[in-house]
């Protein structure tokens, strides 16, 4: 059955839902068209190609994830903010694995579309704002953002792939990881620019 009112947003949402079900790398334009009950050619009026669709999914996911993190961290500081931020990140990745993958993969995004998106910029602002609560300034802020992103992404990627085979529940390790990050952020080491280069 052909669905009336096809738009770029509806195509993007259909692609995002499919990505969560089958994985971002397995999404095709034909599958999205079938999901929407239209012919493949109908999609190209709204999105240029598969790469464009993936870019739109990435921007949608960035907006969704950022809103979730902003709501979770509102009015919080220090360890409370860190834990809320991390839990919101992990929950989004678990609930929307395909969309989350789009936010972690280098994808070509239409510059005009990217300029209208608020999610990526807001995500950076939230990260830096939360870390300023620990008294960090540049270049430590950037280093700490990279540390958190690497830790959160690494944990959820390993967890979702079944990489934690030990009997200890991953939730307990997650809690201890956040405890350790909080301690590190409170006692951030002095800058050692170039020591390991």
PDB file of N, CA and C in Angstrom, residues 13-52:
ATOM      1  N   UNK A  13      13.163   8.521   9.187  1.00  0.00           N
ATOM      2  CA  UNK A  13      12.681   7.752  10.338  1.00  0.00           C
ATOM      3  C   UNK A  13      12.558   6.276   9.969  1.00  0.00           C
ATOM      4  N   UNK A  14      12.050   5.992   8.784  1.00  0.00           N
ATOM      5  CA  UNK A  14      11.946   4.594   8.341  1.00  0.00           C
ATOM      6  C   UNK A  14      13.330   3.963   8.252  1.00  0.00           C
ATOM      7  N   UNK A  15      14.293   4.709   7.726  1.00  0.00           N
ATOM      8  CA  UNK A  15      15.669   4.215   7.644  1.00  0.00           C
ATOM      9  C   UNK A  15      16.267   3.991   9.019  1.00  0.00           C
ATOM     10  N   UNK A  16      15.971   4.892   9.956  1.00  0.00           N
ATOM     11  CA  UNK A  16      16.494   4.775  11.320  1.00  0.00           C
ATOM     12  C   UNK A  16      15.900   3.555  12.020  1.00  0.00           C
ATOM     13  N   UNK A  17      14.598   3.344  11.859  1.00  0.00           N
ATOM     14  CA  UNK A  17      13.958   2.170  12.459  1.00  0.00           C
ATOM     15  C   UNK A  17      14.551   0.887  11.904  1.00  0.00           C
ATOM     16  N   UNK A  18      14.761   0.871  10.610  1.00  0.00           N
ATOM     17  CA  UNK A  18      15.354  -0.301   9.960  1.00  0.00           C
ATOM     18  C   UNK A  18      16.789  -0.525  10.452  1.00  0.00           C
ATOM     19  N   UNK A  19      17.540   0.561  10.584  1.00  0.00           N
ATOM     20  CA  UNK A  19      18.921   0.457  11.075  1.00  0.00           C
ATOM     21  C   UNK A  19      18.957  -0.155  12.467  1.00  0.00           C
ATOM     22  N   UNK A  20      17.999   0.215  13.324  1.00  0.00           N
ATOM     23  CA  UNK A  20      17.945  -0.353  14.669  1.00  0.00           C
ATOM     24  C   UNK A  20      17.617  -1.847  14.635  1.00  0.00           C
ATOM     25  N   UNK A  21      16.860  -2.258  13.645  1.00  0.00           N
ATOM     26  CA  UNK A  21      16.451  -3.662  13.541  1.00  0.00           C
ATOM     27  C   UNK A  21      17.511  -4.549  12.904  1.00  0.00           C
ATOM     28  N   UNK A  22      18.147  -4.064  11.836  1.00  0.00           N
ATOM     29  CA  UNK A  22      19.054  -4.937  11.070  1.00  0.00           C
ATOM     30  C   UNK A  22      20.515  -4.484  11.087  1.00  0.00           C
ATOM     31  N   UNK A  23      20.786  -3.277  11.584  1.00  0.00           N
ATOM     32  CA  UNK A  23      22.139  -2.730  11.571  1.00  0.00           C
ATOM     33  C   UNK A  23      22.276  -1.691  10.475  1.00  0.00           C
ATOM     34  N   UNK A  24      22.968  -0.610  10.777  1.00  0.00           N
ATOM     35  CA  UNK A  24      23.119   0.490   9.821  1.00  0.00           C
ATOM     36  C   UNK A  24      23.721   0.037   8.504  1.00  0.00           C
ATOM     37  N   UNK A  25      24.726  -0.829   8.575  1.00  0.00           N
ATOM     38  CA  UNK A  25      25.421  -1.251   7.350  1.00  0.00           C
ATOM     39  C   UNK A  25      24.577  -2.164   6.470  1.00  0.00           C
ATOM     40  N   UNK A  26      23.437  -2.639   6.960  1.00  0.00           N
ATOM     41  CA  UNK A  26      22.586  -3.529   6.170  1.00  0.00           C
ATOM     42  C   UNK A  26      21.361  -2.821   5.597  1.00  0.00           C
ATOM     43  N   UNK A  27      21.226  -1.535   5.877  1.00  0.00           N
ATOM     44  CA  UNK A  27      20.094  -0.765   5.353  1.00  0.00           C
ATOM     45  C   UNK A  27      20.313  -0.493   3.866  1.00  0.00           C
ATOM     46  N   UNK A  28      19.283  -0.742   3.065  1.00  0.00           N
ATOM     47  CA  UNK A  28      19.335  -0.419   1.643  1.00  0.00           C
ATOM     48  C   UNK A  28      18.135   0.462   1.297  1.00  0.00           C
ATOM     49  N   UNK A  29      18.239   1.153   0.189  1.00  0.00           N
ATOM     50  CA  UNK A  29      17.131   1.993  -0.259  1.00  0.00           C
ATOM     51  C   UNK A  29      15.913   1.127  -0.576  1.00  0.00           C
ATOM     52  N   UNK A  30      16.135  -0.050  -1.129  1.00  0.00           N
ATOM     53  CA  UNK A  30      15.022  -0.946  -1.463  1.00  0.00           C
ATOM     54  C   UNK A  30      14.267  -1.376  -0.215  1.00  0.00           C
ATOM     55  N   UNK A  31      15.009  -1.673   0.863  1.00  0.00           N
ATOM     56  CA  UNK A  31      14.353  -2.073   2.113  1.00  0.00           C
ATOM     57  C   UNK A  31      13.528  -0.930   2.688  1.00  0.00           C
ATOM     58  N   UNK A  32      14.062   0.273   2.621  1.00  0.00           N
ATOM     59  CA  UNK A  32      13.336   1.439   3.134  1.00  0.00           C
ATOM     60  C   UNK A  32      12.074   1.665   2.306  1.00  0.00           C
ATOM     61  N   UNK A  33      12.190   1.531   0.992  1.00  0.00           N
ATOM     62  CA  UNK A  33      11.025   1.706   0.116  1.00  0.00           C
ATOM     63  C   UNK A  33       9.947   0.677   0.451  1.00  0.00           C
ATOM     64  N   UNK A  34      10.359  -0.577   0.642  1.00  0.00           N
ATOM     65  CA  UNK A  34       9.392  -1.620   1.004  1.00  0.00           C
ATOM     66  C   UNK A  34       8.712  -1.297   2.331  1.00  0.00           C
ATOM     67  N   UNK A  35       9.488  -0.819   3.270  1.00  0.00           N
ATOM     68  CA  UNK A  35       8.942  -0.475   4.585  1.00  0.00           C
ATOM     69  C   UNK A  35       7.872   0.609   4.463  1.00  0.00           C
ATOM     70  N   UNK A  36       8.077   1.538   3.552  1.00  0.00           N
ATOM     71  CA  UNK A  36       7.152   2.652   3.362  1.00  0.00           C
ATOM     72  C   UNK A  36       6.045   2.331   2.363  1.00  0.00           C
ATOM     73  N   UNK A  37       6.149   1.173   1.700  1.00  0.00           N
ATOM     74  CA  UNK A  37       5.133   0.786   0.730  1.00  0.00           C
ATOM     75  C   UNK A  37       5.173   1.596  -0.548  1.00  0.00           C
ATOM     76  N   UNK A  38       6.388   1.986  -0.976  1.00  0.00           N
ATOM     77  CA  UNK A  38       6.543   2.765  -2.211  1.00  0.00           C
ATOM     78  C   UNK A  38       7.607   2.120  -3.090  1.00  0.00           C
ATOM     79  N   UNK A  39       7.695   2.579  -4.306  1.00  0.00           N
ATOM     80  CA  UNK A  39       8.746   2.113  -5.215  1.00  0.00           C
ATOM     81  C   UNK A  39      10.055   2.812  -4.860  1.00  0.00           C
ATOM     82  N   UNK A  40      11.168   2.142  -5.142  1.00  0.00           N
ATOM     83  CA  UNK A  40      12.488   2.704  -4.824  1.00  0.00           C
ATOM     84  C   UNK A  40      12.643   4.126  -5.353  1.00  0.00           C
ATOM     85  N   UNK A  41      12.192   4.334  -6.584  1.00  0.00           N
ATOM     86  CA  UNK A  41      12.390   5.638  -7.233  1.00  0.00           C
ATOM     87  C   UNK A  41      11.733   6.776  -6.459  1.00  0.00           C
ATOM     88  N   UNK A  42      10.662   6.462  -5.720  1.00  0.00           N
ATOM     89  CA  UNK A  42       9.963   7.503  -4.954  1.00  0.00           C
ATOM     90  C   UNK A  42      10.839   8.120  -3.882  1.00  0.00           C
ATOM     91  N   UNK A  43      11.779   7.337  -3.363  1.00  0.00           N
ATOM     92  CA  UNK A  43      12.635   7.834  -2.286  1.00  0.00           C
ATOM     93  C   UNK A  43      13.577   8.931  -2.765  1.00  0.00           C
ATOM     94  N   UNK A  44      13.999   8.836  -4.025  1.00  0.00           N
ATOM     95  CA  UNK A  44      15.027   9.748  -4.529  1.00  0.00           C
ATOM     96  C   UNK A  44      14.516  11.176  -4.740  1.00  0.00           C
ATOM     97  N   UNK A  45      13.227  11.370  -4.565  1.00  0.00           N
ATOM     98  CA  UNK A  45      12.677  12.722  -4.565  1.00  0.00           C
ATOM     99  C   UNK A  45      12.984  13.403  -3.236  1.00  0.00           C
ATOM    100  N   UNK A  46      13.234  12.580  -2.207  1.00  0.00           N
ATOM    101  CA  UNK A  46      13.389  13.105  -0.847  1.00  0.00           C
ATOM    102  C   UNK A  46      14.800  12.969  -0.287  1.00  0.00           C
ATOM    103  N   UNK A  47      15.523  11.948  -0.701  1.00  0.00           N
ATOM    104  CA  UNK A  47      16.932  11.775  -0.322  1.00  0.00           C
ATOM    105  C   UNK A  47      17.721  11.437  -1.575  1.00  0.00           C
ATOM    106  N   UNK A  48      18.963  11.933  -1.646  1.00  0.00           N
ATOM    107  CA  UNK A  48      19.751  11.768  -2.874  1.00  0.00           C
ATOM    108  C   UNK A  48      20.175  10.323  -3.122  1.00  0.00           C
ATOM    109  N   UNK A  49      20.632   9.658  -2.049  1.00  0.00           N
ATOM    110  CA  UNK A  49      21.163   8.298  -2.187  1.00  0.00           C
ATOM    111  C   UNK A  49      21.308   7.694  -0.790  1.00  0.00           C
ATOM    112  N   UNK A  50      21.877   6.509  -0.717  1.00  0.00           N
ATOM    113  CA  UNK A  50      22.023   5.832   0.569  1.00  0.00           C
ATOM    114  C   UNK A  50      22.932   6.613   1.517  1.00  0.00           C
ATOM    115  N   UNK A  51      23.985   7.196   0.996  1.00  0.00           N
ATOM    116  CA  UNK A  51      24.895   7.983   1.843  1.00  0.00           C
ATOM    117  C   UNK A  51      24.169   9.185   2.448  1.00  0.00           C
ATOM    118  N   UNK A  52      23.333   9.835   1.650  1.00  0.00           N
ATOM    119  CA  UNK A  52      22.540  10.959   2.148  1.00  0.00           C
ATOM    120  C   UNK A  52      21.588  10.485   3.243  1.00  0.00           C
TER     121      UNK A  52
END
